[in-house]
mmCIF file of C-alpha atoms in Angstrom:
data_model
loop_
_atom_site.group_PDB
_atom_site.id
_atom_site.type_symbol
_atom_site.label_atom_id
_atom_site.label_comp_id
_atom_site.label_asym_id
_atom_site.label_seq_id
_atom_site.Cartn_x
_atom_site.Cartn_y
_atom_site.Cartn_z
ATOM 1 C CA MET A 1 40.342 72.233 -84.674
ATOM 2 C CA THR A 2 38.682 74.054 -81.796
ATOM 3 C CA GLU A 3 40.374 73.302 -78.495
ATOM 4 C CA PHE A 4 39.469 74.530 -75.015
ATOM 5 C CA SER A 5 39.604 77.904 -73.309
ATOM 6 C CA GLU A 6 42.630 78.607 -71.144
ATOM 7 C CA ARG A 7 40.283 79.509 -68.304
ATOM 8 C CA VAL A 8 38.725 76.057 -68.253
ATOM 9 C CA GLU A 9 42.040 74.287 -68.790
ATOM 10 C CA ALA A 10 43.294 76.022 -65.627
ATOM 11 C CA VAL A 11 40.544 74.368 -63.562
ATOM 12 C CA SER A 12 40.484 70.722 -62.527
ATOM 13 C CA ILE A 13 37.786 68.476 -61.093
ATOM 14 C CA SER A 14 37.532 68.933 -57.329
ATOM 15 C CA GLY A 15 39.755 66.736 -55.179
ATOM 16 C CA ILE A 16 36.657 65.990 -53.107
ATOM 17 C CA ARG A 17 35.140 64.177 -56.088
ATOM 18 C CA GLU A 18 38.271 62.069 -56.463
ATOM 19 C CA VAL A 19 38.014 60.851 -52.879
ATOM 20 C CA PHE A 20 34.367 59.907 -53.309
ATOM 21 C CA GLU A 21 35.151 57.890 -56.417
ATOM 22 C CA ALA A 22 37.992 56.074 -54.644
ATOM 23 C CA ALA A 23 35.759 54.973 -51.741
ATOM 24 C CA GLY A 24 33.567 51.876 -51.731
ATOM 25 C CA GLU A 25 29.791 51.996 -52.077
ATOM 26 C CA ASP A 26 29.275 51.109 -48.396
ATOM 27 C CA ALA A 27 31.746 53.673 -47.083
ATOM 28 C CA ILE A 28 30.792 56.009 -44.246
ATOM 29 C CA ASN A 29 30.750 59.424 -45.851
ATOM 30 C CA LEU A 30 32.371 62.121 -43.713
ATOM 31 C CA GLY A 31 33.400 64.069 -46.779
ATOM 32 C CA LEU A 32 30.103 65.662 -47.717
ATOM 33 C CA GLY A 33 29.093 69.143 -46.589
ATOM 34 C CA GLN A 34 25.423 68.286 -46.350
ATOM 35 C CA PRO A 35 23.298 68.304 -43.171
ATOM 36 C CA ASP A 36 21.629 64.961 -42.484
ATOM 37 C CA PHE A 37 18.376 66.621 -41.373
ATOM 38 C CA PRO A 38 15.249 66.897 -43.527
ATOM 39 C CA THR A 39 14.244 70.197 -45.053
ATOM 40 C CA PRO A 40 11.691 71.834 -42.698
ATOM 41 C CA GLU A 41 8.189 70.625 -43.446
ATOM 42 C CA HIS A 42 6.766 74.118 -43.854
ATOM 43 C CA ALA A 43 9.345 74.852 -46.566
ATOM 44 C CA ARG A 44 8.503 71.646 -48.433
ATOM 45 C CA ARG A 45 4.787 72.390 -48.105
ATOM 46 C CA ALA A 46 5.219 75.871 -49.552
ATOM 47 C CA ALA A 47 6.863 74.421 -52.673
ATOM 48 C CA VAL A 48 4.116 71.809 -53.075
ATOM 49 C CA ASP A 49 1.399 74.427 -52.639
ATOM 50 C CA ALA A 50 3.049 76.669 -55.232
ATOM 51 C CA ILE A 51 3.295 73.787 -57.695
ATOM 52 C CA GLU A 52 -0.304 72.702 -57.167
ATOM 53 C CA ALA A 53 -1.532 76.284 -57.553
ATOM 54 C CA GLY A 54 0.397 76.710 -60.802
ATOM 55 C CA ASP A 55 2.490 79.498 -59.304
ATOM 56 C CA ALA A 56 5.761 77.716 -60.098
ATOM 57 C CA ASP A 57 5.083 77.031 -63.775
ATOM 58 C CA ALA A 58 6.624 80.170 -65.233
ATOM 59 C CA TYR A 59 9.770 82.253 -65.073
ATOM 60 C CA THR A 60 9.980 84.516 -62.068
ATOM 61 C CA SER A 61 11.594 87.929 -62.055
ATOM 62 C CA ASN A 62 15.327 87.709 -62.675
ATOM 63 C CA ARG A 63 15.874 88.913 -59.123
ATOM 64 C CA GLY A 64 13.427 86.440 -57.639
ATOM 65 C CA THR A 65 9.804 86.448 -56.568
ATOM 66 C CA PRO A 66 8.763 89.590 -54.686
ATOM 67 C CA GLY A 67 7.939 87.457 -51.649
ATOM 68 C CA LEU A 68 11.390 85.886 -51.537
ATOM 69 C CA VAL A 69 13.203 89.174 -52.107
ATOM 70 C CA ASP A 70 11.238 90.701 -49.232
ATOM 71 C CA ALA A 71 12.011 87.672 -47.052
ATOM 72 C CA ILE A 72 15.743 88.060 -47.725
ATOM 73 C CA VAL A 73 15.592 91.759 -46.902
ATOM 74 C CA GLU A 74 13.736 90.975 -43.664
ATOM 75 C CA LYS A 75 16.197 88.200 -42.831
ATOM 76 C CA HIS A 76 19.143 90.619 -43.003
ATOM 77 C CA ALA A 77 17.289 93.113 -40.818
ATOM 78 C CA ARG A 78 16.377 90.422 -38.280
ATOM 79 C CA ASP A 79 19.641 88.503 -38.130
ATOM 80 C CA ASN A 80 22.275 91.081 -39.078
ATOM 81 C CA ASP A 81 20.689 94.434 -38.273
ATOM 82 C CA LEU A 82 21.306 95.450 -41.888
ATOM 83 C CA GLU A 83 19.168 97.520 -44.230
ATOM 84 C CA VAL A 84 19.464 95.800 -47.589
ATOM 85 C CA ASP A 85 17.741 97.454 -50.530
ATOM 86 C CA PRO A 86 15.416 95.027 -52.369
ATOM 87 C CA ASN A 87 17.154 96.131 -55.578
ATOM 88 C CA GLY A 88 20.392 94.838 -54.069
ATOM 89 C CA VAL A 89 19.105 91.251 -53.810
ATOM 90 C CA ILE A 90 19.320 88.476 -56.413
ATOM 91 C CA ALA A 91 18.054 84.957 -55.744
ATOM 92 C CA THR A 92 20.513 82.463 -57.252
ATOM 93 C CA ALA A 93 20.933 78.780 -57.967
ATOM 94 C CA GLY A 94 22.627 78.141 -54.627
ATOM 95 C CA GLY A 95 25.537 79.898 -53.022
ATOM 96 C CA SER A 96 27.731 78.585 -55.822
ATOM 97 C CA GLU A 97 26.055 80.750 -58.433
ATOM 98 C CA ALA A 98 26.095 83.701 -56.034
ATOM 99 C CA LEU A 99 29.890 83.406 -55.768
ATOM 100 C CA HIS A 100 30.131 83.085 -59.540
ATOM 101 C CA LEU A 101 28.131 86.279 -60.068
ATOM 102 C CA ALA A 102 30.320 88.206 -57.629
ATOM 103 C CA MET A 103 33.491 87.124 -59.415
ATOM 104 C CA GLU A 104 32.252 87.620 -62.976
ATOM 105 C CA ALA A 105 30.876 91.084 -62.256
ATOM 106 C CA HIS A 106 33.959 92.430 -60.474
ATOM 107 C CA VAL A 107 37.102 90.651 -61.728
ATOM 108 C CA ASP A 108 38.842 91.553 -64.980
ATOM 109 C CA PRO A 109 41.376 89.252 -66.681
ATOM 110 C CA GLY A 110 44.679 89.365 -64.812
ATOM 111 C CA GLU A 111 43.247 90.955 -61.674
ATOM 112 C CA GLU A 112 43.929 89.286 -58.343
ATOM 113 C CA VAL A 113 41.504 87.679 -55.921
ATOM 114 C CA LEU A 114 42.731 86.940 -52.387
ATOM 115 C CA PHE A 115 41.205 84.077 -50.409
ATOM 116 C CA PRO A 116 41.980 81.726 -47.485
ATOM 117 C CA ASP A 117 44.245 78.715 -47.955
ATOM 118 C CA PRO A 118 42.988 76.192 -47.026
ATOM 119 C CA GLY A 119 39.664 77.490 -48.232
ATOM 120 C CA PHE A 120 36.508 76.506 -50.079
ATOM 121 C CA VAL A 121 37.404 74.925 -53.421
ATOM 122 C CA SER A 122 35.270 77.307 -55.488
ATOM 123 C CA TYR A 123 37.272 80.439 -54.650
ATOM 124 C CA ASP A 124 40.288 79.404 -56.706
ATOM 125 C CA ALA A 125 38.279 77.855 -59.543
ATOM 126 C CA LEU A 126 35.818 80.725 -59.952
ATOM 127 C CA THR A 127 38.659 83.240 -59.929
ATOM 128 C CA ARG A 128 40.282 81.377 -62.819
ATOM 129 C CA ILE A 129 36.998 81.051 -64.722
ATOM 130 C CA ALA A 130 36.594 84.831 -64.453
ATOM 131 C CA GLY A 131 40.115 85.208 -65.898
ATOM 132 C CA GLY A 132 41.550 86.399 -62.597
ATOM 133 C CA GLU A 133 44.722 85.462 -60.740
ATOM 134 C CA PRO A 134 44.203 83.453 -57.510
ATOM 135 C CA VAL A 135 46.212 84.600 -54.496
ATOM 136 C CA PRO A 136 45.846 82.024 -51.689
ATOM 137 C CA LEU A 137 46.607 83.418 -48.221
ATOM 138 C CA PRO A 138 48.084 81.572 -45.237
ATOM 139 C CA LEU A 139 46.016 81.266 -42.074
ATOM 140 C CA ARG A 140 46.788 81.671 -38.397
ATOM 141 C CA GLU A 141 47.439 78.627 -36.198
ATOM 142 C CA ASP A 142 43.740 78.553 -35.281
ATOM 143 C CA LEU A 143 42.929 78.554 -39.028
ATOM 144 C CA THR A 144 41.366 82.022 -39.034
ATOM 145 C CA LEU A 145 42.331 84.629 -41.625
ATOM 146 C CA ASP A 146 44.424 87.519 -40.300
ATOM 147 C CA PRO A 147 43.285 90.892 -41.691
ATOM 148 C CA ALA A 148 46.917 91.994 -41.645
ATOM 149 C CA THR A 149 47.729 89.178 -44.077
ATOM 150 C CA VAL A 150 44.991 90.405 -46.415
ATOM 151 C CA GLU A 151 46.255 93.974 -46.261
ATOM 152 C CA GLU A 152 49.864 92.908 -46.889
ATOM 153 C CA HIS A 153 48.892 91.133 -50.097
ATOM 154 C CA ILE A 154 46.761 93.889 -51.648
ATOM 155 C CA THR A 155 48.309 95.394 -54.760
ATOM 156 C CA GLU A 156 47.115 97.760 -57.480
ATOM 157 C CA ASP A 157 45.933 94.626 -59.312
ATOM 158 C CA THR A 158 43.723 93.348 -56.483
ATOM 159 C CA ALA A 159 40.037 93.252 -57.399
ATOM 160 C CA ALA A 160 38.639 91.412 -54.395
ATOM 161 C CA PHE A 161 39.302 89.357 -51.305
ATOM 162 C CA VAL A 162 37.093 86.619 -49.877
ATOM 163 C CA VAL A 163 36.093 86.213 -46.231
ATOM 164 C CA ASN A 164 34.356 83.028 -45.099
ATOM 165 C CA SER A 165 33.106 82.830 -41.521
ATOM 166 C CA PRO A 166 32.168 80.286 -40.270
ATOM 167 C CA ALA A 167 34.534 78.652 -42.715
ATOM 168 C CA ASN A 168 34.592 75.640 -44.946
ATOM 169 C CA PRO A 169 36.800 73.544 -44.604
ATOM 170 C CA THR A 170 38.148 74.665 -41.229
ATOM 171 C CA GLY A 171 35.119 75.478 -39.100
ATOM 172 C CA ALA A 172 36.907 78.679 -38.026
ATOM 173 C CA VAL A 173 34.903 81.724 -36.904
ATOM 174 C CA GLN A 174 36.397 85.194 -37.246
ATOM 175 C CA ASP A 175 36.255 87.468 -34.196
ATOM 176 C CA PRO A 176 34.224 90.695 -34.572
ATOM 177 C CA GLU A 177 37.466 92.710 -34.451
ATOM 178 C CA ASP A 178 38.717 90.847 -37.528
ATOM 179 C CA VAL A 179 35.457 91.409 -39.362
ATOM 180 C CA ARG A 180 35.587 95.130 -38.616
ATOM 181 C CA GLU A 181 39.126 95.194 -40.030
ATOM 182 C CA PHE A 182 38.032 93.428 -43.203
ATOM 183 C CA ALA A 183 35.451 96.171 -43.728
ATOM 184 C CA ARG A 184 38.068 98.860 -43.134
ATOM 185 C CA ILE A 185 40.413 97.248 -45.645
ATOM 186 C CA ALA A 186 37.663 97.140 -48.275
ATOM 187 C CA ASP A 187 36.875 100.805 -47.637
ATOM 188 C CA GLU A 188 40.399 102.194 -47.440
ATOM 189 C CA HIS A 189 41.898 100.206 -50.312
ATOM 190 C CA ASP A 190 38.766 100.434 -52.466
ATOM 191 C CA VAL A 191 38.683 96.687 -53.114
ATOM 192 C CA LEU A 192 35.704 94.372 -52.965
ATOM 193 C CA CYS A 193 35.156 92.113 -49.963
ATOM 194 C CA VAL A 194 33.146 89.023 -50.902
ATOM 195 C CA SER A 195 31.726 87.733 -47.631
ATOM 196 C CA ASP A 196 30.658 84.086 -47.822
ATOM 197 C CA GLU A 197 28.154 83.721 -44.990
ATOM 198 C CA VAL A 198 26.525 80.420 -45.925
ATOM 199 C CA TYR A 199 27.245 78.939 -42.455
ATOM 200 C CA GLU A 200 26.313 82.056 -40.488
ATOM 201 C CA HIS A 201 23.860 80.357 -38.127
ATOM 202 C CA ILE A 202 26.024 77.332 -37.335
ATOM 203 C CA VAL A 203 28.148 78.900 -34.599
ATOM 204 C CA PHE A 204 29.060 77.198 -31.305
ATOM 205 C CA ASP A 205 31.571 79.636 -29.824
ATOM 206 C CA GLY A 206 31.696 83.364 -30.493
ATOM 207 C CA GLU A 207 29.304 85.094 -32.864
ATOM 208 C CA HIS A 208 28.789 85.659 -36.552
ATOM 209 C CA ARG A 209 29.275 89.206 -37.799
ATOM 210 C CA SER A 210 29.178 90.463 -41.360
ATOM 211 C CA PRO A 211 31.683 92.935 -42.844
ATOM 212 C CA MET A 212 28.683 94.712 -44.354
ATOM 213 C CA GLU A 213 27.742 95.854 -40.833
ATOM 214 C CA PHE A 214 30.958 97.866 -40.522
ATOM 215 C CA ALA A 215 31.598 99.081 -44.074
ATOM 216 C CA ASP A 216 31.271 102.779 -44.919
ATOM 217 C CA THR A 217 31.212 102.099 -48.662
ATOM 218 C CA ASP A 218 29.400 99.535 -50.790
ATOM 219 C CA ASN A 219 32.581 97.481 -51.164
ATOM 220 C CA VAL A 220 31.038 94.398 -49.518
ATOM 221 C CA VAL A 221 28.983 91.764 -51.317
ATOM 222 C CA VAL A 222 27.337 89.118 -49.127
ATOM 223 C CA VAL A 223 26.843 85.594 -50.433
ATOM 224 C CA ASN A 224 24.386 83.383 -48.579
ATOM 225 C CA ALA A 225 22.067 80.414 -49.092
ATOM 226 C CA CYS A 226 19.398 78.239 -47.534
ATOM 227 C CA SER A 227 21.525 75.150 -48.129
ATOM 228 C CA LYS A 228 23.179 74.679 -44.734
ATOM 229 C CA THR A 229 20.940 76.681 -42.407
ATOM 230 C CA TYR A 230 17.745 74.899 -43.477
ATOM 231 C CA SER A 231 19.228 71.645 -44.832
ATOM 232 C CA MET A 232 18.208 72.575 -48.375
ATOM 233 C CA THR A 233 21.345 71.696 -50.368
ATOM 234 C CA GLY A 234 19.328 69.979 -53.111
ATOM 235 C CA TRP A 235 16.964 72.917 -53.559
ATOM 236 C CA ARG A 236 19.808 75.082 -54.912
ATOM 237 C CA LEU A 237 18.665 78.414 -53.542
ATOM 238 C CA GLY A 238 21.083 81.142 -52.554
ATOM 239 C CA TRP A 239 21.370 84.891 -52.950
ATOM 240 C CA VAL A 240 23.626 87.900 -53.141
ATOM 241 C CA ALA A 241 23.051 91.037 -51.075
ATOM 242 C CA ALA A 242 24.814 94.192 -52.229
ATOM 243 C CA SER A 243 24.301 97.807 -53.212
ATOM 244 C CA GLU A 244 21.916 98.405 -56.074
ATOM 245 C CA ARG A 245 24.715 99.323 -58.500
ATOM 246 C CA ARG A 246 26.690 96.164 -57.732
ATOM 247 C CA ALA A 247 23.588 93.969 -57.898
ATOM 248 C CA GLU A 248 22.700 95.469 -61.272
ATOM 249 C CA ARG A 249 26.038 94.314 -62.699
ATOM 250 C CA MET A 250 25.658 90.859 -61.193
ATOM 251 C CA LEU A 251 22.128 90.705 -62.599
ATOM 252 C CA ARG A 252 23.575 91.165 -66.087
ATOM 253 C CA VAL A 253 25.451 87.878 -65.634
ATOM 254 C CA HIS A 254 22.623 86.094 -63.842
ATOM 255 C CA GLN A 255 19.973 86.836 -66.473
ATOM 256 C CA TYR A 256 22.036 85.190 -69.208
ATOM 257 C CA VAL A 257 23.471 82.174 -67.387
ATOM 258 C CA GLN A 258 20.449 81.360 -65.234
ATOM 259 C CA ALA A 259 17.473 83.679 -65.984
ATOM 260 C CA CYS A 260 16.035 82.974 -62.540
ATOM 261 C CA ALA A 261 16.392 80.554 -59.671
ATOM 262 C CA SER A 262 14.052 77.551 -59.623
ATOM 263 C CA ALA A 263 10.529 78.795 -58.891
ATOM 264 C CA PRO A 264 9.513 75.960 -56.509
ATOM 265 C CA ALA A 265 12.761 76.446 -54.586
ATOM 266 C CA GLN A 266 12.041 80.154 -54.251
ATOM 267 C CA TYR A 267 8.689 79.485 -52.585
ATOM 268 C CA ALA A 268 10.316 76.938 -50.274
ATOM 269 C CA ALA A 269 13.079 79.401 -49.367
ATOM 270 C CA GLU A 270 10.587 82.172 -48.607
ATOM 271 C CA ALA A 271 8.805 79.858 -46.182
ATOM 272 C CA ALA A 272 12.063 78.744 -44.593
ATOM 273 C CA LEU A 273 13.230 82.331 -44.033
ATOM 274 C CA THR A 274 9.921 83.615 -42.689
ATOM 275 C CA GLY A 275 8.683 80.529 -40.838
ATOM 276 C CA PRO A 276 9.624 79.006 -37.463
ATOM 277 C CA GLN A 277 13.369 79.175 -36.821
ATOM 278 C CA ASP A 278 13.529 76.651 -33.968
ATOM 279 C CA VAL A 279 14.600 73.924 -36.425
ATOM 280 C CA VAL A 280 17.842 75.818 -36.976
ATOM 281 C CA GLY A 281 18.679 75.870 -33.282
ATOM 282 C CA GLU A 282 17.944 72.144 -32.995
ATOM 283 C CA MET A 283 20.350 71.357 -35.828
ATOM 284 C CA VAL A 284 23.074 73.555 -34.357
ATOM 285 C CA GLN A 285 22.763 71.835 -30.971
ATOM 286 C CA ALA A 286 23.115 68.438 -32.658
ATOM 287 C CA PHE A 287 26.166 69.572 -34.617
ATOM 288 C CA GLU A 288 27.786 70.880 -31.440
ATOM 289 C CA ARG A 289 27.296 67.547 -29.660
ATOM 290 C CA ARG A 290 28.861 65.751 -32.612
ATOM 291 C CA ARG A 291 31.753 68.213 -32.718
ATOM 292 C CA ASP A 292 32.552 67.607 -29.067
ATOM 293 C CA VAL A 293 32.538 63.819 -29.516
ATOM 294 C CA LEU A 294 34.761 64.136 -32.573
ATOM 295 C CA LEU A 295 37.271 66.446 -30.875
ATOM 296 C CA ASP A 296 37.524 64.226 -27.790
ATOM 297 C CA GLU A 297 38.159 61.121 -29.873
ATOM 298 C CA LEU A 298 40.675 62.763 -32.193
ATOM 299 C CA ALA A 299 42.581 64.139 -29.198
ATOM 300 C CA ASP A 300 42.583 60.663 -27.621
ATOM 301 C CA MET A 301 44.157 59.343 -30.822
ATOM 302 C CA GLY A 302 46.902 61.915 -30.402
ATOM 303 C CA LEU A 303 45.845 64.056 -33.360
ATOM 304 C CA ASP A 304 46.162 67.824 -33.094
ATOM 305 C CA VAL A 305 43.052 69.677 -34.276
ATOM 306 C CA PRO A 306 42.245 73.395 -33.988
ATOM 307 C CA THR A 307 38.842 73.672 -32.302
ATOM 308 C CA PRO A 308 36.211 74.459 -34.940
ATOM 309 C CA ARG A 309 33.879 77.157 -33.589
ATOM 310 C CA GLY A 310 31.267 76.817 -36.310
ATOM 311 C CA ALA A 311 30.061 75.050 -39.475
ATOM 312 C CA PHE A 312 30.269 71.247 -39.254
ATOM 313 C CA TYR A 313 33.863 70.508 -40.183
ATOM 314 C CA ALA A 314 37.032 69.705 -38.287
ATOM 315 C CA MET A 315 40.499 69.838 -39.810
ATOM 316 C CA PRO A 316 43.029 67.795 -37.828
ATOM 317 C CA LYS A 317 46.711 67.556 -38.612
ATOM 318 C CA VAL A 318 47.300 63.976 -39.708
ATOM 319 C CA PRO A 319 50.334 61.713 -40.321
ATOM 320 C CA ASP A 320 51.477 60.822 -43.829
ATOM 321 C CA GLY A 321 49.240 58.201 -45.367
ATOM 322 C CA TRP A 322 46.437 58.746 -42.850
ATOM 323 C CA VAL A 323 43.762 59.836 -45.336
ATOM 324 C CA GLU A 324 44.496 56.945 -47.682
ATOM 325 C CA GLU A 325 44.410 54.469 -44.788
ATOM 326 C CA VAL A 326 41.074 55.816 -43.525
ATOM 327 C CA VAL A 327 39.526 55.766 -47.002
ATOM 328 C CA ASP A 328 40.808 52.248 -47.662
ATOM 329 C CA ARG A 329 39.125 51.130 -44.438
ATOM 330 C CA GLY A 330 35.770 52.521 -45.562
ATOM 331 C CA VAL A 331 35.468 56.079 -44.253
ATOM 332 C CA VAL A 332 35.436 59.038 -46.638
ATOM 333 C CA VAL A 333 37.457 62.040 -45.470
ATOM 334 C CA VAL A 334 39.015 64.675 -47.692
ATOM 335 C CA PRO A 335 42.744 65.428 -47.850
ATOM 336 C CA GLY A 336 43.543 68.980 -46.817
ATOM 337 C CA GLU A 337 45.399 69.718 -50.042
ATOM 338 C CA ALA A 338 42.052 69.540 -51.877
ATOM 339 C CA PHE A 339 41.424 72.973 -50.321
ATOM 340 C CA GLY A 340 44.777 74.531 -51.192
ATOM 341 C CA GLU A 341 48.500 73.863 -50.949
ATOM 342 C CA ARG A 342 48.613 74.937 -47.310
ATOM 343 C CA GLY A 343 46.052 72.282 -46.475
ATOM 344 C CA GLU A 344 48.675 69.601 -46.946
ATOM 345 C CA GLY A 345 49.138 67.599 -43.766
ATOM 346 C CA TYR A 346 45.512 68.132 -42.730
ATOM 347 C CA ALA A 347 42.267 66.267 -43.407
ATOM 348 C CA ARG A 348 38.741 67.660 -43.509
ATOM 349 C CA ILE A 349 36.151 65.693 -41.582
ATOM 350 C CA SER A 350 32.471 66.557 -41.889
ATOM 351 C CA TYR A 351 30.349 65.657 -38.868
ATOM 352 C CA ALA A 352 27.061 66.308 -40.669
ATOM 353 C CA THR A 353 26.032 62.733 -39.921
ATOM 354 C CA ASP A 354 24.347 61.012 -36.990
ATOM 355 C CA LEU A 355 26.273 60.177 -33.817
ATOM 356 C CA GLU A 356 26.053 56.405 -34.224
ATOM 357 C CA GLU A 357 27.671 56.500 -37.659
ATOM 358 C CA LEU A 358 30.190 59.096 -36.477
ATOM 359 C CA ARG A 359 31.270 56.848 -33.577
ATOM 360 C CA GLU A 360 31.659 53.911 -35.971
ATOM 361 C CA ALA A 361 33.823 56.053 -38.251
ATOM 362 C CA LEU A 362 35.934 57.202 -35.306
ATOM 363 C CA GLU A 363 36.743 53.602 -34.371
ATOM 364 C CA ILE A 364 37.966 53.042 -37.915
ATOM 365 C CA MET A 365 40.029 56.248 -37.713
ATOM 366 C CA ARG A 366 41.573 55.000 -34.487
ATOM 367 C CA GLU A 367 42.648 51.771 -36.200
ATOM 368 C CA ALA A 368 43.994 53.705 -39.175
ATOM 369 C CA THR A 369 45.941 56.070 -36.909
ATOM 370 C CA ALA A 370 47.609 53.149 -35.182
ATOM 371 C CA ALA A 371 48.410 51.562 -38.543
ATOM 372 C CA VAL A 372 50.284 54.576 -39.960
ATOM 373 C CA ARG A 373 52.337 55.286 -36.837
#
């Protein structure tokens, strides 16, 4: 009888899903990493126009439509001062597929992938699916990743390390000095740096920098998406940016598992990247206001929380039983251990929801905090 592959048996359903299923239908959801803003109208319109014109009826190039590829190249020049070759770009089915391509194209069975712990749930799972060995790394007190920790853990079996700034689930933003060090490590040790930059524009304090800016080799692959920046999570449109030789290997995977990203989504993404960017700033301002309210209230409850400098997550240290008590009272938050063993004792709170609902959830958290103390 045919059983299951060891790679799949090593992966479990996300702990985030388990929390959602445990919560009631009317629960306030602070567990979802999804902006509560609409997709910009000009992006929606571009998709509709493409559909009505029949432009979205057929396969596109494996890499993506020429217009979208050019828009991604121009985006990196505008926002990151980077010259990305069009042949180094692949439009993907969200940032998730982009991460998958990077792992599958660069990790051999038994090779190690280093990543933050706590960190985004896909890093561990996609490493295992590629046949690699996950190596979770501890974080500093402020929940940033220390380049020295990365360098200490590199061995002859290391294929790649992952950098995520701003970070999910912590909201941490790496300083430019750290990012420069990550690039140096990739160059000097000849290992791949996978830079997850999906939250790059959602920064409140400090600045976003990409390791690709500082690298002397092509040992950096950038993963990005329209999902968070333009509130387009449902459109499933991301991309990888890399050297032509690395993109060619990732394209070999992409053409067989996906063929091409959704055509309507590609037209919407092109419009989002090339159109007015003021909507992004408006969202970031709203997230920052929510962050400040959340931090003040959590501090007033006596909870210790490293200040998130970006994204839309906070990760307070919480007493035993706190997450369960909060969920039982009708607010969805995610236990820190869902993001790695070192997340135990923390909870991830998403403030990608409106202020009124956030304040209501905070009152419930206050009651729950009192109940478990």
